[in-house]
Amino acid sequence: MECLAYGGRHLHAPDPAAPALRLADVTVGYRGIATPVLSGVSFTLPVGARLALVGPNGSGKSTLLKTIAGLIPCNRGEIGVFGLQVRACHHRTSYLPQREEIQWHFPVTVERFVLGGRFVHCGWLTKPDSADHAVVAATLQELDIVSIAREPIDQLSGGQQQRVMLARALAQGSDLLLLDEPLNAVDAATRTLVGRVLARLQKEGKSMLVSTHDVGTHDQPFDGVLLLEHGTVREVAHGVAS
């Protein structure tokens, strides 16, 4: 299985017997840096499971999520998403970055920002249809951000930004969600709402890899915990964790 960078629009049927995610000996490095950011990372995420990704700052959590999303190429190893290469399955994967990675000064409204989650299906050169807009409307409603749909994204609070980012990821309608610190520095209401949405997604059979500094901030239990230190998996604990 070749490890490819994000790109392409060829959609392939997934392997029904494959896990949601499988990594085998994945190594990732940056040009000019001798030591790999990730080294020999291997683990499996079953379909419908929610795995917590924990580790200290600089351990490679964000790099790992970006690599799985296809935003960073891996130097060695294999990544399978529902049994397919990353490139062949990007439409089934949603990536939620940390808030500081978003250009919030970009002149776009909340509604248009969330609608961007649909372009993986319709393409950037195709006008979204009524079905796309219906998905966005339902997502805005669930995240309780209908009232700010026409607001520019640079006017949002931190909690609103987090809801809007999650709404964009949900609007994509993916089966695998890669979430980087979804509850970091948010208010109690947003934490409760996001927790409820993630619980609903898991009940529907969605698979999730969630980076977090504190598993205890999540209301719903995880099916396992992946400990990442110095770019290497130190432990994979299975079973319910909270």
CSV table of N, CA and C in Angstrom, one decimal, residues 80-229:
chain,number,residue,atom,x,y,z
A,80,GLY,N,-3.6,3.0,5.7
A,80,GLY,CA,-4.8,2.6,5.1
A,80,GLY,C,-6.0,3.2,5.7
A,81,VAL,N,-6.9,3.8,4.9
A,81,VAL,CA,-8.2,4.4,5.4
A,81,VAL,C,-9.3,3.6,4.8
A,82,PHE,N,-10.0,2.8,5.6
A,82,PHE,CA,-11.0,1.9,5.2
A,82,PHE,C,-10.4,0.9,4.1
A,83,GLY,N,-9.2,0.6,4.2
A,83,GLY,CA,-8.5,-0.4,3.3
A,83,GLY,C,-8.0,0.3,2.0
A,84,LEU,N,-8.1,1.6,1.9
A,84,LEU,CA,-7.6,2.3,0.7
A,84,LEU,C,-6.5,3.2,1.1
A,85,GLN,N,-5.8,3.7,0.0
A,85,GLN,CA,-4.7,4.7,0.2
A,85,GLN,C,-5.4,6.0,0.6
A,86,VAL,N,-4.6,6.8,1.3
A,86,VAL,CA,-5.1,8.1,1.7
A,86,VAL,C,-5.7,8.9,0.5
A,87,ARG,N,-5.0,8.9,-0.6
A,87,ARG,CA,-5.4,9.7,-1.7
A,87,ARG,C,-6.8,9.2,-2.3
A,88,ALA,N,-7.1,7.9,-2.2
A,88,ALA,CA,-8.3,7.4,-2.7
A,88,ALA,C,-9.5,7.5,-1.8
A,89,CYS,N,-9.2,8.0,-0.6
A,89,CYS,CA,-10.3,8.0,0.4
A,89,CYS,C,-10.5,9.3,1.1
A,90,HIS,N,-9.9,10.4,0.5
A,90,HIS,CA,-9.9,11.7,1.2
A,90,HIS,C,-11.4,12.2,1.4
A,91,HIS,N,-12.3,11.8,0.6
A,91,HIS,CA,-13.7,12.3,0.7
A,91,HIS,C,-14.4,11.6,1.9
A,92,ARG,N,-13.8,10.6,2.5
A,92,ARG,CA,-14.4,9.9,3.7
A,92,ARG,C,-13.7,10.4,5.0
A,93,THR,N,-12.8,11.3,4.9
A,93,THR,CA,-12.0,11.8,6.1
A,93,THR,C,-12.1,13.3,6.3
A,94,SER,N,-12.5,13.6,7.5
A,94,SER,CA,-12.6,15.1,7.9
A,94,SER,C,-11.5,15.4,8.9
A,95,TYR,N,-10.8,16.5,8.7
A,95,TYR,CA,-9.7,16.9,9.6
A,95,TYR,C,-10.1,18.2,10.2
A,96,LEU,N,-10.0,18.2,11.5
A,96,LEU,CA,-10.3,19.5,12.3
A,96,LEU,C,-9.0,19.9,12.9
A,97,PRO,N,-8.4,21.0,12.4
A,97,PRO,CA,-7.1,21.5,12.9
A,97,PRO,C,-7.4,22.3,14.2
A,98,GLN,N,-6.3,22.7,14.8
A,98,GLN,CA,-6.4,23.6,16.0
A,98,GLN,C,-6.8,25.0,15.5
A,99,ARG,N,-7.4,25.8,16.3
A,99,ARG,CA,-7.9,27.1,15.9
A,99,ARG,C,-6.9,28.0,15.3
A,100,GLU,N,-5.7,28.0,15.9
A,100,GLU,CA,-4.7,29.0,15.5
A,100,GLU,C,-4.1,28.7,14.1
A,101,GLU,N,-4.5,27.5,13.5
A,101,GLU,CA,-4.0,27.2,12.2
A,101,GLU,C,-5.0,27.8,11.1
A,102,ILE,N,-6.1,28.3,11.5
A,102,ILE,CA,-7.0,28.9,10.5
A,102,ILE,C,-6.8,30.4,10.3
A,103,GLN,N,-6.9,30.9,9.1
A,103,GLN,CA,-6.7,32.3,8.8
A,103,GLN,C,-8.1,33.0,9.0
A,104,TRP,N,-8.3,33.4,10.3
A,104,TRP,CA,-9.6,33.9,10.6
A,104,TRP,C,-9.9,35.3,10.0
A,105,HIS,N,-8.9,35.9,9.5
A,105,HIS,CA,-9.1,37.3,8.9
A,105,HIS,C,-9.5,37.2,7.4
A,106,PHE,N,-9.7,35.9,6.9
A,106,PHE,CA,-10.1,35.8,5.5
A,106,PHE,C,-11.6,36.3,5.4
A,107,PRO,N,-11.9,37.1,4.4
A,107,PRO,CA,-13.2,37.7,4.3
A,107,PRO,C,-14.3,36.7,3.8
A,108,VAL,N,-14.8,36.0,4.8
A,108,VAL,CA,-15.9,35.0,4.4
A,108,VAL,C,-16.8,34.9,5.6
A,109,THR,N,-18.1,34.6,5.3
A,109,THR,CA,-19.1,34.4,6.4
A,109,THR,C,-19.0,33.0,7.0
A,110,VAL,N,-19.6,32.9,8.1
A,110,VAL,CA,-19.7,31.6,8.8
A,110,VAL,C,-20.3,30.5,7.8
A,111,GLU,N,-21.4,30.9,7.2
A,111,GLU,CA,-22.1,30.0,6.3
A,111,GLU,C,-21.2,29.5,5.2
A,112,ARG,N,-20.5,30.5,4.6
A,112,ARG,CA,-19.7,30.1,3.4
A,112,ARG,C,-18.5,29.3,3.9
A,113,PHE,N,-18.0,29.6,5.1
A,113,PHE,CA,-16.9,28.8,5.6
A,113,PHE,C,-17.3,27.3,5.8
A,114,VAL,N,-18.5,27.1,6.4
A,114,VAL,CA,-19.0,25.8,6.6
A,114,VAL,C,-19.3,25.1,5.3
A,115,LEU,N,-19.8,25.8,4.3
A,115,LEU,CA,-20.1,25.3,3.0
A,115,LEU,C,-18.8,24.7,2.3
A,116,GLY,N,-17.7,25.2,2.7
A,116,GLY,CA,-16.4,24.7,2.2
A,116,GLY,C,-16.2,23.2,2.5
A,117,GLY,N,-16.9,22.7,3.5
A,117,GLY,CA,-16.8,21.3,3.8
A,117,GLY,C,-17.5,20.4,2.7
A,118,ARG,N,-18.3,21.0,1.9
A,118,ARG,CA,-19.0,20.2,0.8
A,118,ARG,C,-18.2,20.2,-0.5
A,119,PHE,N,-17.2,21.0,-0.6
A,119,PHE,CA,-16.4,21.1,-1.9
A,119,PHE,C,-15.7,19.8,-2.2
A,120,VAL,N,-15.4,19.0,-1.2
A,120,VAL,CA,-14.7,17.7,-1.5
A,120,VAL,C,-15.6,16.8,-2.3
A,121,HIS,N,-16.9,17.0,-2.3
A,121,HIS,CA,-17.9,16.2,-3.0
A,121,HIS,C,-18.2,16.9,-4.4
A,122,CYS,N,-18.5,18.2,-4.3
A,122,CYS,CA,-19.0,18.8,-5.6
A,122,CYS,C,-17.8,19.4,-6.4
A,123,GLY,N,-16.7,19.6,-5.8
A,123,GLY,CA,-15.5,20.2,-6.5
A,123,GLY,C,-15.6,21.7,-6.3
A,124,TRP,N,-14.4,22.4,-6.4
A,124,TRP,CA,-14.3,23.8,-6.2
A,124,TRP,C,-14.8,24.6,-7.4
A,125,LEU,N,-14.9,24.0,-8.5
A,125,LEU,CA,-15.4,24.7,-9.7
A,125,LEU,C,-16.9,24.5,-10.0
A,126,THR,N,-17.6,23.7,-9.1
A,126,THR,CA,-19.0,23.4,-9.3
A,126,THR,C,-19.8,24.1,-8.2
A,127,LYS,N,-20.8,24.8,-8.6
A,127,LYS,CA,-21.7,25.5,-7.6
A,127,LYS,C,-22.4,24.5,-6.7
A,128,PRO,N,-22.3,24.6,-5.4
A,128,PRO,CA,-23.1,23.7,-4.5
A,128,PRO,C,-24.6,23.7,-4.8
A,129,ASP,N,-25.2,22.6,-4.7
A,129,ASP,CA,-26.6,22.5,-5.0
A,129,ASP,C,-27.5,22.6,-3.8
A,130,SER,N,-28.8,22.4,-3.9
A,130,SER,CA,-29.7,22.5,-2.8
A,130,SER,C,-29.4,21.5,-1.7
A,131,ALA,N,-29.0,20.3,-2.1
A,131,ALA,CA,-28.6,19.2,-1.1
A,131,ALA,C,-27.4,19.7,-0.3
A,132,ASP,N,-26.5,20.3,-0.9
A,132,ASP,CA,-25.3,20.8,-0.1
A,132,ASP,C,-25.7,21.9,0.9
A,133,HIS,N,-26.6,22.8,0.4
A,133,HIS,CA,-27.0,23.8,1.3
A,133,HIS,C,-27.9,23.3,2.4
A,134,ALA,N,-28.6,22.2,2.2
A,134,ALA,CA,-29.5,21.6,3.2
A,134,ALA,C,-28.6,21.0,4.3
A,135,VAL,N,-27.5,20.3,3.9
A,135,VAL,CA,-26.6,19.7,4.8
A,135,VAL,C,-26.0,20.8,5.7
A,136,VAL,N,-25.6,21.9,5.1
A,136,VAL,CA,-25.0,23.0,5.9
A,136,VAL,C,-26.0,23.6,6.8
A,137,ALA,N,-27.2,23.8,6.4
A,137,ALA,CA,-28.3,24.4,7.3
A,137,ALA,C,-28.5,23.5,8.5
A,138,ALA,N,-28.5,22.2,8.3
A,138,ALA,CA,-28.8,21.2,9.4
A,138,ALA,C,-27.6,21.2,10.3
A,139,THR,N,-26.4,21.4,9.8
A,139,THR,CA,-25.2,21.4,10.6
A,139,THR,C,-25.1,22.7,11.5
A,140,LEU,N,-25.5,23.8,10.9
A,140,LEU,CA,-25.5,25.1,11.6
A,140,LEU,C,-26.5,25.0,12.7
A,141,GLN,N,-27.6,24.3,12.5
A,141,GLN,CA,-28.6,24.2,13.5
A,141,GLN,C,-28.1,23.3,14.7
A,142,GLU,N,-27.5,22.2,14.4
A,142,GLU,CA,-27.0,21.3,15.4
A,142,GLU,C,-25.9,21.9,16.3
A,143,LEU,N,-25.1,22.8,15.7
A,143,LEU,CA,-24.0,23.4,16.4
A,143,LEU,C,-24.5,24.7,17.0
A,144,ASP,N,-25.8,25.1,16.9
A,144,ASP,CA,-26.4,26.3,17.4
A,144,ASP,C,-25.6,27.5,17.0
A,145,ILE,N,-25.4,27.6,15.7
A,145,ILE,CA,-24.7,28.8,15.2
A,145,ILE,C,-25.5,29.4,14.0
A,146,VAL,N,-26.8,29.1,13.9
A,146,VAL,CA,-27.6,29.7,12.9
A,146,VAL,C,-27.6,31.2,13.0
A,147,SER,N,-27.7,31.7,14.2
A,147,SER,CA,-27.8,33.2,14.4
A,147,SER,C,-26.6,34.0,14.0
A,148,ILE,N,-25.4,33.3,13.8
A,148,ILE,CA,-24.2,34.0,13.3
A,148,ILE,C,-23.8,33.5,11.9
A,149,ALA,N,-24.7,32.9,11.2
A,149,ALA,CA,-24.4,32.3,9.9
A,149,ALA,C,-23.9,33.4,8.9
A,150,ARG,N,-24.4,34.6,9.0
A,150,ARG,CA,-24.0,35.6,8.1
A,150,ARG,C,-22.9,36.6,8.6
A,151,GLU,N,-22.4,36.2,9.8
A,151,GLU,CA,-21.3,37.0,10.4
A,151,GLU,C,-20.0,36.6,9.8
A,152,PRO,N,-19.1,37.6,9.6
A,152,PRO,CA,-17.7,37.3,9.2
A,152,PRO,C,-17.0,36.5,10.2
A,153,ILE,N,-16.2,35.6,9.8
A,153,ILE,CA,-15.5,34.7,10.7
A,153,ILE,C,-14.5,35.4,11.6
A,154,ASP,N,-14.1,36.6,11.2
A,154,ASP,CA,-13.1,37.3,12.1
A,154,ASP,C,-13.7,38.0,13.2
A,155,GLN,N,-15.1,37.9,13.4
A,155,GLN,CA,-15.8,38.5,14.5
A,155,GLN,C,-16.2,37.5,15.5
A,156,LEU,N,-15.7,36.3,15.4
A,156,LEU,CA,-16.2,35.2,16.3
A,156,LEU,C,-15.4,35.1,17.6
A,157,SER,N,-16.0,34.6,18.6
A,157,SER,CA,-15.3,34.3,19.9
A,157,SER,C,-14.6,33.0,19.7
A,158,GLY,N,-13.8,32.6,20.7
A,158,GLY,CA,-13.1,31.3,20.6
A,158,GLY,C,-14.0,30.1,20.5
A,159,GLY,N,-15.1,30.2,21.4
A,159,GLY,CA,-16.0,29.1,21.4
A,159,GLY,C,-16.8,29.0,20.1
A,160,GLN,N,-17.2,30.1,19.5
A,160,GLN,CA,-17.9,30.2,18.2
A,160,GLN,C,-17.0,29.6,17.1
A,161,GLN,N,-15.7,30.0,17.2
A,161,GLN,CA,-14.8,29.5,16.1
A,161,GLN,C,-14.7,28.0,16.2
A,162,GLN,N,-14.6,27.4,17.4
A,162,GLN,CA,-14.6,26.0,17.5
A,162,GLN,C,-15.8,25.3,16.9
A,163,ARG,N,-17.0,25.9,17.2
A,163,ARG,CA,-18.2,25.3,16.7
A,163,ARG,C,-18.2,25.4,15.2
A,164,VAL,N,-17.8,26.5,14.6
A,164,VAL,CA,-17.8,26.7,13.2
A,164,VAL,C,-16.8,25.7,12.5
A,165,MET,N,-15.7,25.5,13.1
A,165,MET,CA,-14.7,24.6,12.5
A,165,MET,C,-15.3,23.2,12.5
A,166,LEU,N,-15.9,22.8,13.6
A,166,LEU,CA,-16.5,21.5,13.7
A,166,LEU,C,-17.7,21.3,12.7
A,167,ALA,N,-18.5,22.4,12.6
A,167,ALA,CA,-19.6,22.4,11.6
A,167,ALA,C,-19.0,22.1,10.2
A,168,ARG,N,-17.9,22.7,9.8
A,168,ARG,CA,-17.4,22.5,8.5
A,168,ARG,C,-16.9,21.1,8.3
A,169,ALA,N,-16.3,20.5,9.4
A,169,ALA,CA,-15.9,19.1,9.3
A,169,ALA,C,-17.1,18.2,9.2
A,170,LEU,N,-18.2,18.5,10.0
A,170,LEU,CA,-19.4,17.6,9.9
A,170,LEU,C,-20.1,17.7,8.6
A,171,ALA,N,-20.1,18.9,8.0
A,171,ALA,CA,-20.8,19.1,6.7
A,171,ALA,C,-20.2,18.3,5.6
A,172,GLN,N,-19.0,17.8,5.8
A,172,GLN,CA,-18.3,17.0,4.8
A,172,GLN,C,-19.0,15.6,4.8
A,173,GLY,N,-19.6,15.2,5.9
A,173,GLY,CA,-20.3,13.9,5.9
A,173,GLY,C,-19.3,12.7,5.9
A,174,SER,N,-18.2,12.8,6.5
A,174,SER,CA,-17.2,11.8,6.5
A,174,SER,C,-17.4,10.7,7.5
A,175,ASP,N,-16.8,9.6,7.3
A,175,ASP,CA,-16.9,8.4,8.2
A,175,ASP,C,-15.7,8.4,9.2
A,176,LEU,N,-14.6,9.1,8.9
A,176,LEU,CA,-13.5,9.1,9.8
A,176,LEU,C,-13.2,10.6,10.1
A,177,LEU,N,-13.2,10.9,11.4
A,177,LEU,CA,-12.9,12.3,11.8
A,177,LEU,C,-11.6,12.3,12.6
A,178,LEU,N,-10.7,13.2,12.2
A,178,LEU,CA,-9.4,13.5,12.8
A,178,LEU,C,-9.5,14.8,13.5
A,179,LEU,N,-9.6,14.8,14.8
A,179,LEU,CA,-9.9,16.0,15.6
A,179,LEU,C,-8.7,16.4,16.4
A,180,ASP,N,-8.1,17.6,16.2
A,180,ASP,CA,-7.0,18.1,16.9
A,180,ASP,C,-7.4,19.1,18.0
A,181,GLU,N,-7.4,18.6,19.3
A,181,GLU,CA,-7.8,19.4,20.4
A,181,GLU,C,-9.1,20.1,20.2
A,182,PRO,N,-10.2,19.3,20.0
A,182,PRO,CA,-11.5,20.0,19.8
A,182,PRO,C,-12.1,20.7,21.0
A,183,LEU,N,-11.6,20.4,22.2
A,183,LEU,CA,-12.1,21.1,23.4
A,183,LEU,C,-11.1,22.1,24.0
A,184,ASN,N,-10.1,22.4,23.3
A,184,ASN,CA,-9.1,23.3,23.9
A,184,ASN,C,-9.6,24.7,24.0
A,185,ALA,N,-9.5,25.2,25.2
A,185,ALA,CA,-9.9,26.6,25.6
A,185,ALA,C,-11.3,27.0,25.1
A,186,VAL,N,-12.3,26.2,25.3
A,186,VAL,CA,-13.6,26.5,24.9
A,186,VAL,C,-14.5,26.7,26.2
A,187,ASP,N,-15.6,27.4,26.1
A,187,ASP,CA,-16.5,27.6,27.2
A,187,ASP,C,-17.2,26.3,27.5
A,188,ALA,N,-17.9,26.3,28.7
A,188,ALA,CA,-18.6,25.1,29.2
A,188,ALA,C,-19.7,24.7,28.2
A,189,ALA,N,-20.4,25.7,27.7
A,189,ALA,CA,-21.5,25.4,26.8
A,189,ALA,C,-21.1,24.7,25.5
A,190,THR,N,-20.0,25.2,25.0
A,190,THR,CA,-19.4,24.6,23.8
A,190,THR,C,-18.9,23.3,24.0
A,191,ARG,N,-18.2,23.1,25.2
A,191,ARG,CA,-17.7,21.7,25.5
A,191,ARG,C,-18.8,20.7,25.6
A,192,THR,N,-19.9,21.1,26.2
A,192,THR,CA,-21.1,20.2,26.3
A,192,THR,C,-21.7,19.9,25.0
A,193,LEU,N,-21.8,20.9,24.1
A,193,LEU,CA,-22.4,20.8,22.8
A,193,LEU,C,-21.6,19.9,21.9
A,194,VAL,N,-20.3,20.2,21.9
A,194,VAL,CA,-19.4,19.4,21.1
A,194,VAL,C,-19.4,17.9,21.5
A,195,GLY,N,-19.4,17.7,22.9
A,195,GLY,CA,-19.4,16.3,23.4
A,195,GLY,C,-20.7,15.6,22.9
A,196,ARG,N,-21.8,16.3,22.9
A,196,ARG,CA,-23.0,15.7,22.5
A,196,ARG,C,-23.0,15.3,21.0
A,197,VAL,N,-22.4,16.2,20.2
A,197,VAL,CA,-22.4,15.9,18.8
A,197,VAL,C,-21.4,14.7,18.5
A,198,LEU,N,-20.3,14.7,19.2
A,198,LEU,CA,-19.4,13.6,19.0
A,198,LEU,C,-20.0,12.2,19.4
A,199,ALA,N,-20.8,12.3,20.5
A,199,ALA,CA,-21.5,11.1,21.0
A,199,ALA,C,-22.5,10.6,19.9
A,200,ARG,N,-23.2,11.5,19.3
A,200,ARG,CA,-24.1,11.2,18.3
A,200,ARG,C,-23.4,10.6,17.1
A,201,LEU,N,-22.3,11.1,16.7
A,201,LEU,CA,-21.6,10.6,15.6
A,201,LEU,C,-21.1,9.2,15.8
A,202,GLN,N,-20.6,8.9,17.0
A,202,GLN,CA,-20.1,7.6,17.3
A,202,GLN,C,-21.3,6.6,17.3
A,203,LYS,N,-22.4,7.0,17.8
A,203,LYS,CA,-23.6,6.1,17.7
A,203,LYS,C,-24.0,5.7,16.3
A,204,GLU,N,-23.7,6.6,15.4
A,204,GLU,CA,-24.0,6.4,14.0
A,204,GLU,C,-22.9,5.6,13.3
A,205,GLY,N,-21.9,5.2,14.0
A,205,GLY,CA,-20.9,4.4,13.4
A,205,GLY,C,-19.7,5.1,12.9
A,206,LYS,N,-19.6,6.4,13.2
A,206,LYS,CA,-18.4,7.2,12.7
A,206,LYS,C,-17.2,6.8,13.6
A,207,SER,N,-16.0,6.9,13.0
A,207,SER,CA,-14.7,6.5,13.6
A,207,SER,C,-14.0,7.8,13.9
A,208,MET,N,-13.3,7.9,15.1
A,208,MET,CA,-12.7,9.2,15.5
A,208,MET,C,-11.3,8.9,16.1
A,209,LEU,N,-10.4,9.8,15.7
A,209,LEU,CA,-9.1,9.9,16.4
A,209,LEU,C,-9.0,11.3,16.9
A,210,VAL,N,-8.9,11.4,18.2
A,210,VAL,CA,-9.1,12.7,18.9
A,210,VAL,C,-7.8,13.0,19.7
A,211,SER,N,-7.1,14.1,19.3
A,211,SER,CA,-6.0,14.5,20.0
A,211,SER,C,-6.4,15.4,21.2
A,212,THR,N,-5.9,15.1,22.4
A,212,THR,CA,-6.3,15.8,23.6
A,212,THR,C,-5.2,15.8,24.6
A,213,HIS,N,-5.1,16.9,25.4
A,213,HIS,CA,-4.2,17.0,26.5
A,213,HIS,C,-4.8,16.3,27.8
A,214,ASP,N,-6.1,16.2,27.8
A,214,ASP,CA,-6.8,15.7,29.0
A,214,ASP,C,-8.0,14.9,28.6
A,215,VAL,N,-7.9,13.6,28.7
A,215,VAL,CA,-9.0,12.7,28.4
A,215,VAL,C,-10.2,13.1,29.3
A,216,GLY,N,-10.0,13.5,30.5
A,216,GLY,CA,-11.0,13.8,31.4
A,216,GLY,C,-11.9,14.9,31.0
A,217,THR,N,-11.5,15.8,30.1
A,217,THR,CA,-12.4,16.9,29.7
A,217,THR,C,-13.5,16.4,28.7
A,218,HIS,N,-13.4,15.2,28.3
A,218,HIS,CA,-14.4,14.7,27.4
A,218,HIS,C,-15.5,13.9,28.2
A,219,ASP,N,-16.7,14.3,27.9
A,219,ASP,CA,-17.8,13.7,28.7
A,219,ASP,C,-18.0,12.2,28.3
A,220,GLN,N,-17.8,11.9,27.1
A,220,GLN,CA,-18.0,10.5,26.6
A,220,GLN,C,-16.7,9.7,26.7
A,221,PRO,N,-16.8,8.4,27.1
A,221,PRO,CA,-15.6,7.6,27.2
A,221,PRO,C,-15.0,7.3,25.8
A,222,PHE,N,-13.7,7.0,25.8
A,222,PHE,CA,-13.0,6.6,24.6
A,222,PHE,C,-12.9,5.0,24.6
A,223,ASP,N,-12.7,4.5,23.5
A,223,ASP,CA,-12.5,3.0,23.3
A,223,ASP,C,-11.1,2.6,23.5
A,224,GLY,N,-10.2,3.6,23.6
A,224,GLY,CA,-8.8,3.3,23.8
A,224,GLY,C,-8.0,4.6,23.8
A,225,VAL,N,-6.7,4.5,24.3
A,225,VAL,CA,-5.8,5.7,24.3
A,225,VAL,C,-4.5,5.3,23.7
A,226,LEU,N,-4.1,6.2,22.8
A,226,LEU,CA,-2.8,6.1,22.1
A,226,LEU,C,-1.8,7.1,22.6
A,227,LEU,N,-0.8,6.6,23.3
A,227,LEU,CA,0.2,7.5,23.9
A,227,LEU,C,1.4,7.7,22.9
A,228,LEU,N,1.6,9.0,22.5
A,228,LEU,CA,2.7,9.3,21.6
A,228,LEU,C,3.7,10.2,22.3
A,229,GLU,N,5.0,9.7,22.3
A,229,GLU,CA,6.1,10.4,22.9
A,229,GLU,C,7.3,10.5,22.0
